[in-house]
mmCIF file of C-alpha atoms in Angstrom:
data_model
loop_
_atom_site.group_PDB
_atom_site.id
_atom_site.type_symbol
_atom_site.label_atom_id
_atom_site.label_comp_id
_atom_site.label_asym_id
_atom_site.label_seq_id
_atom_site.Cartn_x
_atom_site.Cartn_y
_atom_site.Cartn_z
ATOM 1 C CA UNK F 1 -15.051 13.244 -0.690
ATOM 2 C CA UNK F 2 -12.178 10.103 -0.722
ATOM 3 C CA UNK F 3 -11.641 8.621 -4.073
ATOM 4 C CA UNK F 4 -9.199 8.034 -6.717
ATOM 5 C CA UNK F 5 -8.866 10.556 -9.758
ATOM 6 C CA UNK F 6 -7.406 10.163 -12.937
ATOM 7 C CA UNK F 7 -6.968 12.163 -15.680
ATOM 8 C CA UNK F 8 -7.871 12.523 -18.514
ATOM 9 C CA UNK F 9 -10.398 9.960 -19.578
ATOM 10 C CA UNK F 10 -8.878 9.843 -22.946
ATOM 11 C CA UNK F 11 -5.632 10.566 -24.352
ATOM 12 C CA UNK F 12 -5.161 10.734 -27.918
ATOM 13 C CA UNK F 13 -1.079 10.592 -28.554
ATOM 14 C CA UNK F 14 0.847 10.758 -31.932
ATOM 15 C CA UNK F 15 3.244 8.197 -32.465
ATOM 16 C CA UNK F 16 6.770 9.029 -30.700
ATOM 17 C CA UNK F 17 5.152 11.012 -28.317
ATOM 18 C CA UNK F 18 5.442 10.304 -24.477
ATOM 19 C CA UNK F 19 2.286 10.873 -22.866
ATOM 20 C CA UNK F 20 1.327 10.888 -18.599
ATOM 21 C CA UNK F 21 -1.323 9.738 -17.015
ATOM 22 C CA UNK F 22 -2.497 11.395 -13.940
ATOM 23 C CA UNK F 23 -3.350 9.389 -10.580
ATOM 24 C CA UNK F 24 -4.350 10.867 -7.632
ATOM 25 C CA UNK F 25 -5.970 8.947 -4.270
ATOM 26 C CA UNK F 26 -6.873 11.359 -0.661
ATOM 27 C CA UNK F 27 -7.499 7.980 1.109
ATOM 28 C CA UNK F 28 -3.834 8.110 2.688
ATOM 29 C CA UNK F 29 -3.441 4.571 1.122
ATOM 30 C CA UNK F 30 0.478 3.238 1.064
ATOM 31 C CA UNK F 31 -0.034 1.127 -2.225
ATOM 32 C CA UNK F 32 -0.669 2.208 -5.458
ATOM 33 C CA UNK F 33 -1.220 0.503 -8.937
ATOM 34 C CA UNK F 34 -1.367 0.683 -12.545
ATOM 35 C CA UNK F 35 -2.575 -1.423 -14.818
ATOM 36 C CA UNK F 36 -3.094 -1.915 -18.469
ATOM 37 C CA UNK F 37 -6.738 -3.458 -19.873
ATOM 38 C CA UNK F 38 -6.834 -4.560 -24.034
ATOM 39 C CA UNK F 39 -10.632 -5.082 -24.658
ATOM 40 C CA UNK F 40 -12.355 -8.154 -23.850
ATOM 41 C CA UNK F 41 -8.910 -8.878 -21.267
ATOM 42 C CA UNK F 42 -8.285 -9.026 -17.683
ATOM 43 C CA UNK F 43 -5.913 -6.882 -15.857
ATOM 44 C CA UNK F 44 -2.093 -6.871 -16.284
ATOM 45 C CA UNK F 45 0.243 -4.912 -13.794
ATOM 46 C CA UNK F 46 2.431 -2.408 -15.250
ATOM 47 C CA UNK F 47 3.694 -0.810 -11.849
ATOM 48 C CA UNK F 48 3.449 -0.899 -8.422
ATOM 49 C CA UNK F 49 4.933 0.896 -5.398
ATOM 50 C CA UNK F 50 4.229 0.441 -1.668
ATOM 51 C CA UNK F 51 5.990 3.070 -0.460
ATOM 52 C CA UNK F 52 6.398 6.581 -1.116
ATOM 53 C CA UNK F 53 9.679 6.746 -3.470
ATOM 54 C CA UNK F 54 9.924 3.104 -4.173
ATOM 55 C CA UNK F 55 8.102 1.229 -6.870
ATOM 56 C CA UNK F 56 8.708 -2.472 -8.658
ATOM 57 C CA UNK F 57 8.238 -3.517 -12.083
ATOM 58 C CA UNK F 58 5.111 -5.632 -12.683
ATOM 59 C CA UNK F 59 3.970 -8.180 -15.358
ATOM 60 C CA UNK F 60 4.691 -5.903 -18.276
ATOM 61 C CA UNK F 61 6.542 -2.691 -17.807
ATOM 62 C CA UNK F 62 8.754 -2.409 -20.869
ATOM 63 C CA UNK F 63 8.088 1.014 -22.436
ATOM 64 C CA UNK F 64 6.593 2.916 -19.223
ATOM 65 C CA UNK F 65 7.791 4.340 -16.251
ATOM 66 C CA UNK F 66 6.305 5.875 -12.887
ATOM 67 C CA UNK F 67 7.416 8.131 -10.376
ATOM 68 C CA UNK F 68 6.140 8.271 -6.701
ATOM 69 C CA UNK F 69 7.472 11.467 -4.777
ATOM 70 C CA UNK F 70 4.278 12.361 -3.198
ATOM 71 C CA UNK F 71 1.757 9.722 -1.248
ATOM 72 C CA UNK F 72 -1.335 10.534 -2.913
ATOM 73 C CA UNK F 73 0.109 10.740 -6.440
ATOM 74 C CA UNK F 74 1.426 7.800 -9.044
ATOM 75 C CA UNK F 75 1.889 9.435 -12.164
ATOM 76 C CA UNK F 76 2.614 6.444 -15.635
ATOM 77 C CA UNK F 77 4.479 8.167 -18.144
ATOM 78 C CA UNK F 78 3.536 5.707 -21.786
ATOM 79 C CA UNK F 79 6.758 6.092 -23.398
ATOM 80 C CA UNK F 80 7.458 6.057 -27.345
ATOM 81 C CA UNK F 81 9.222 2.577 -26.513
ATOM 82 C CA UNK F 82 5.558 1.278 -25.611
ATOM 83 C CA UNK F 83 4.691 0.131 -29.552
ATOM 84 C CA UNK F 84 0.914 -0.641 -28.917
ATOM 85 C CA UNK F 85 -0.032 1.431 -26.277
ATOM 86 C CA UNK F 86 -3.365 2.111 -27.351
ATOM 87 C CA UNK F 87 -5.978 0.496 -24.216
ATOM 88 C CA UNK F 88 -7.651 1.350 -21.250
ATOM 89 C CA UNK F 89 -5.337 2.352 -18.392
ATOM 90 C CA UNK F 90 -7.081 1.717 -14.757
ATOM 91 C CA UNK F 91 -4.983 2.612 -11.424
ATOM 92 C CA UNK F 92 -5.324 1.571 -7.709
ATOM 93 C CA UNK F 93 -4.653 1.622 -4.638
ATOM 94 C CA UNK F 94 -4.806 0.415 -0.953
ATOM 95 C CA UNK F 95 -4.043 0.081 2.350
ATOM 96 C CA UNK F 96 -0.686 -1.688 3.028
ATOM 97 C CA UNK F 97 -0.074 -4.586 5.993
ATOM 98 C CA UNK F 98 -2.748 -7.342 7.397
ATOM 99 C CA UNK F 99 -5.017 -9.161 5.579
ATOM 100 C CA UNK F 100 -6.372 -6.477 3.638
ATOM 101 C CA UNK F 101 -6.147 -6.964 0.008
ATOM 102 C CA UNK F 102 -8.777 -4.434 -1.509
ATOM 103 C CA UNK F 103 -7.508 -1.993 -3.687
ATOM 104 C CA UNK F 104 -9.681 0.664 -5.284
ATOM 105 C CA UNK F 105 -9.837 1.902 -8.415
ATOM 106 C CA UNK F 106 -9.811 4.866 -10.537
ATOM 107 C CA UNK F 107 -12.317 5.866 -12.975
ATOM 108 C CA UNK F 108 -9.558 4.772 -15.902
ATOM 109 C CA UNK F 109 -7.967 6.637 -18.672
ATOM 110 C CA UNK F 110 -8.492 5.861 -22.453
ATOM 111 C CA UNK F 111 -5.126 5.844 -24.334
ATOM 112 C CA UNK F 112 -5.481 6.137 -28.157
ATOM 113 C CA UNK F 113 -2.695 6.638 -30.461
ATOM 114 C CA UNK F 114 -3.366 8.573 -33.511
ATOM 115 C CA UNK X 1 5.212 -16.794 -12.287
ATOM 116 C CA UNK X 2 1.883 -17.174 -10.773
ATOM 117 C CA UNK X 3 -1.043 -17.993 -13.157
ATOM 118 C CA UNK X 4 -4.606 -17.013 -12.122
ATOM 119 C CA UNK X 5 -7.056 -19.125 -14.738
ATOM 120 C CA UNK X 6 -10.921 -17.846 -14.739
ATOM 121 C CA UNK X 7 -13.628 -19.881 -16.829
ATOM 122 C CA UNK X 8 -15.449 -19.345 -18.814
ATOM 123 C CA UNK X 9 -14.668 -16.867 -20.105
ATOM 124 C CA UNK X 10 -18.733 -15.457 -21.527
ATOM 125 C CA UNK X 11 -21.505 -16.507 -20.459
ATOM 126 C CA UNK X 12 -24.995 -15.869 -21.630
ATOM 127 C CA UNK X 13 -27.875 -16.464 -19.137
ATOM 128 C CA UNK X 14 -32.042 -16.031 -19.875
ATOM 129 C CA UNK X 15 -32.902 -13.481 -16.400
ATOM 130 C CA UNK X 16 -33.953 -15.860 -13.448
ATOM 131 C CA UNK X 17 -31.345 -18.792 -14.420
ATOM 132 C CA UNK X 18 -28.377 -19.136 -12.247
ATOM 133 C CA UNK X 19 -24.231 -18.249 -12.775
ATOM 134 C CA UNK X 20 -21.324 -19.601 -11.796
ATOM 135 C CA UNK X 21 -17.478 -18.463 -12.525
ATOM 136 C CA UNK X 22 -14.581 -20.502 -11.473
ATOM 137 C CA UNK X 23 -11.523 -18.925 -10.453
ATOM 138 C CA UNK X 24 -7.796 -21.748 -10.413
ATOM 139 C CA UNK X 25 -4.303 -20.070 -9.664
ATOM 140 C CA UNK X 26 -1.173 -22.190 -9.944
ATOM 141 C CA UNK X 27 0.136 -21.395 -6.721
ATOM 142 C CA UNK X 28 -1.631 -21.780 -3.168
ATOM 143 C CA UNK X 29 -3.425 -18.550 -2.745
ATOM 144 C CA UNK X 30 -3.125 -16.306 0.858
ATOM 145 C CA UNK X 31 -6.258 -14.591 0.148
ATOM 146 C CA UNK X 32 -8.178 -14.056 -2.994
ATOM 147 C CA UNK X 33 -10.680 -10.909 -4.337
ATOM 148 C CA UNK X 34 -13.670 -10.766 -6.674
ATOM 149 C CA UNK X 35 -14.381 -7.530 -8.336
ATOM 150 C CA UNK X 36 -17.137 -6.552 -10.824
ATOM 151 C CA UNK X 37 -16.365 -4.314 -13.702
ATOM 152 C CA UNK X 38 -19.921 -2.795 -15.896
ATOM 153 C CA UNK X 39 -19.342 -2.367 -19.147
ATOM 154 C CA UNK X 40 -17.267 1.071 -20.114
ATOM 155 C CA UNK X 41 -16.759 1.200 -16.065
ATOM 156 C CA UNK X 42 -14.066 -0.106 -13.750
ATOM 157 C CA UNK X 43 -13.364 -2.903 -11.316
ATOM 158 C CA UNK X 44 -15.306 -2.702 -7.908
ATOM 159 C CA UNK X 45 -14.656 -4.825 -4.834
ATOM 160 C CA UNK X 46 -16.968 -7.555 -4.172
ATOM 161 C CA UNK X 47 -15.094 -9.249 -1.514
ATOM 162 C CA UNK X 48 -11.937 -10.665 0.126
ATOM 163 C CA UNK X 49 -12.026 -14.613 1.002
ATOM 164 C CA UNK X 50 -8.780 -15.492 3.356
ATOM 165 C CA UNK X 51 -9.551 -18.992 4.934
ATOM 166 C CA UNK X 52 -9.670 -21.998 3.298
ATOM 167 C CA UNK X 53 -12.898 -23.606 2.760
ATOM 168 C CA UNK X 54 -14.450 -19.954 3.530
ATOM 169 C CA UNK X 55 -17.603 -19.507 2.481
ATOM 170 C CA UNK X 56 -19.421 -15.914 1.801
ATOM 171 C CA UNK X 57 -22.938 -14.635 0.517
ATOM 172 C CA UNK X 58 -23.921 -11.482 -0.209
ATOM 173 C CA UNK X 59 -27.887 -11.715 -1.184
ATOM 174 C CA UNK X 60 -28.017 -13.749 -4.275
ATOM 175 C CA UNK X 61 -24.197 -13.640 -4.229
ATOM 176 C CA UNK X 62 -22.544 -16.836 -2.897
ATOM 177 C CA UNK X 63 -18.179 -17.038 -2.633
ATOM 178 C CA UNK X 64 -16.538 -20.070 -1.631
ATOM 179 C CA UNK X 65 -12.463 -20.501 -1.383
ATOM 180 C CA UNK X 66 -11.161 -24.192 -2.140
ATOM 181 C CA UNK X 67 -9.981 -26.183 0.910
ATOM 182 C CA UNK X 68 -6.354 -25.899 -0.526
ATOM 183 C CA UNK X 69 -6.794 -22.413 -1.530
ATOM 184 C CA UNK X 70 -5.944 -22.562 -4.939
ATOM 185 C CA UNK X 71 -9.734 -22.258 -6.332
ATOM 186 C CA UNK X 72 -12.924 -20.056 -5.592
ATOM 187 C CA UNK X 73 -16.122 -19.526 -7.275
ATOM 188 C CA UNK X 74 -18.959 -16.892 -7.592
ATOM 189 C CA UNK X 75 -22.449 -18.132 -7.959
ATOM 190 C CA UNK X 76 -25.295 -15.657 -8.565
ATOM 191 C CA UNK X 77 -28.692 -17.675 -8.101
ATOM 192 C CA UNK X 78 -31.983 -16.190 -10.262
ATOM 193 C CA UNK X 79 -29.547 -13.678 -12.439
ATOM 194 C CA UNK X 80 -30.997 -10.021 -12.912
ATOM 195 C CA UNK X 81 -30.369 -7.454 -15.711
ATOM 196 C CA UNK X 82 -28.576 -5.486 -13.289
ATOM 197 C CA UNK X 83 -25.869 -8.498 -12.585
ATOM 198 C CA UNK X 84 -24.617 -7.718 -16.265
ATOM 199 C CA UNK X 85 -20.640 -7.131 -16.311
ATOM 200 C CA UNK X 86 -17.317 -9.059 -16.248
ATOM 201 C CA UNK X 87 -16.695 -10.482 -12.680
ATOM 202 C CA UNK X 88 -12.982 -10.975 -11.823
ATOM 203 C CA UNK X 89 -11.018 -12.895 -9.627
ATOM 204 C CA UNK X 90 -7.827 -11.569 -7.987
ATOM 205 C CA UNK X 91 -5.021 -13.813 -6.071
ATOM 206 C CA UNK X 92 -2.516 -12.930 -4.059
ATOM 207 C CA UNK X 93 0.198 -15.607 -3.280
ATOM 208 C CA UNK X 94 2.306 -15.920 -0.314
ATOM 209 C CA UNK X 95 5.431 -15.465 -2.857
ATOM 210 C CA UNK X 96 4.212 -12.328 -4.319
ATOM 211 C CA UNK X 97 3.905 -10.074 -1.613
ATOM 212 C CA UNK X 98 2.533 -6.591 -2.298
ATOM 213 C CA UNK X 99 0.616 -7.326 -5.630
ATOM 214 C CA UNK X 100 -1.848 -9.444 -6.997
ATOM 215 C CA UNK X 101 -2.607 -11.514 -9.849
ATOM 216 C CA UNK X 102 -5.949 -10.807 -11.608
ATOM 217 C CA UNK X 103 -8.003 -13.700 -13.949
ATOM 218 C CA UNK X 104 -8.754 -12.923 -16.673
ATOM 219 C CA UNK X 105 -12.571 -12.262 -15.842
ATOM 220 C CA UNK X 106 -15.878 -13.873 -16.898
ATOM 221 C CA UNK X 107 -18.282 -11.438 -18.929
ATOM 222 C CA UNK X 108 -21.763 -11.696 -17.888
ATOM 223 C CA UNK X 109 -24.726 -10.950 -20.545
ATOM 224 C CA UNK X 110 -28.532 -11.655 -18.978
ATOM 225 C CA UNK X 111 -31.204 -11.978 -21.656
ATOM 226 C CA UNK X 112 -34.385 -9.498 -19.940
#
């Protein structure tokens, strides 16, 4: 069964604490994504990578970081430097090259800070 | 940077009336995405527009890319209850290869 995971669907962090959020895809896609939703708001890239150990900064990646040593996994680490991290995290990912432009999403994970 | 502008930004519809959300980026688009996001769920594909002037339906769905590719729009016809969500647009310009730029989205209600 092909899909993205993520885990959990909520988080509930103390402040100062780093926290990760887990994202996993088995649809041997090149591209993943993450991005951060605020309610009633659109999408806004955190990070990006379209290779397997190389990633780029997106629209608003002060106070996280990512990692992407494996293919299938793009793990965001919400650091204590993120001040107002509490929102809905959503990643993706797709196929790299051509035309092609869908990416698919995760389930999301619920970040609350206590 | 590039700017992708969606309006309105709610809209409220009786069931039967028609919809229509406009999606204008700042830059001259390579291809552009709708996606539909339920409430409490996440964003699913709708479908991919690449040439300009294109023009796509899927059943009461209807998706049209500008001639300059720099707008699109989404047009439901006779709305259902089930058509409820926020519909979003996403761009991706020639300049910003590898990622794309997501409006902010239009949130659907339909009044049964």
């Amino acid at each position: 069964d092909g899909g993205i995971t993520q885990s959990p669907k909520y988080l509930f962090r103390k402040e100062g604490q780093n926290v990760t959020l887990s994202c996993e895809q088995n649809l041997n896609h090149d591209a993943m994504y993450w991005y951060r939703q605020d309610p009633g708001q659109g999408l806004r890239l955190i990070y990006y990578s379209q290779i397997v150990n190389d990633f780029q900064k997106g629209d608003i990646a002060e106070g996280y970081s990512v990692s992407r040593e494996k293919k299938e996994s793009f793990p965001l680490t919400v650091t204590s430097a993120q001040k107002n991290p509490t929102a809905f995290y959503l990643c993706a990912s797709k196929t790299s090259g051509g035309a092609g432009e869908t990416q698919y999403f995760g389930p999301g994970t619920r970040l609350l800070v206590l | 940077g590039q700017q992708v502008m969606q309006i309105p930004q709610y809209q409220h519809v009786q069931e039967g009336e028609d919809f229509t959300t406009y999606c204008n980026s700042s830059t001259t688009l390579s291809n552009i995405q709708w996606y539909k996001q339920r409430p409490g769920g996440h964003p699913v594909f709708l479908i991919q527009l690449v040439k300009s002037g294109e023009v796509k339906k899927q059943k009461r769905l209807t998706f049209q890319f500008g001639e300059a590719k720099k707008n699109s729009s989404l047009h439901i016809t006779a709305t259902q209850t089930t058509d409820v969500g926020t519909y979003f647009c996403a761009g991706r310009s020639n300049t910003n290869a590898g990622k794309s730029t997501f409006g902010d989205g239009t949130t659907l209600t339909v009044k049964p």
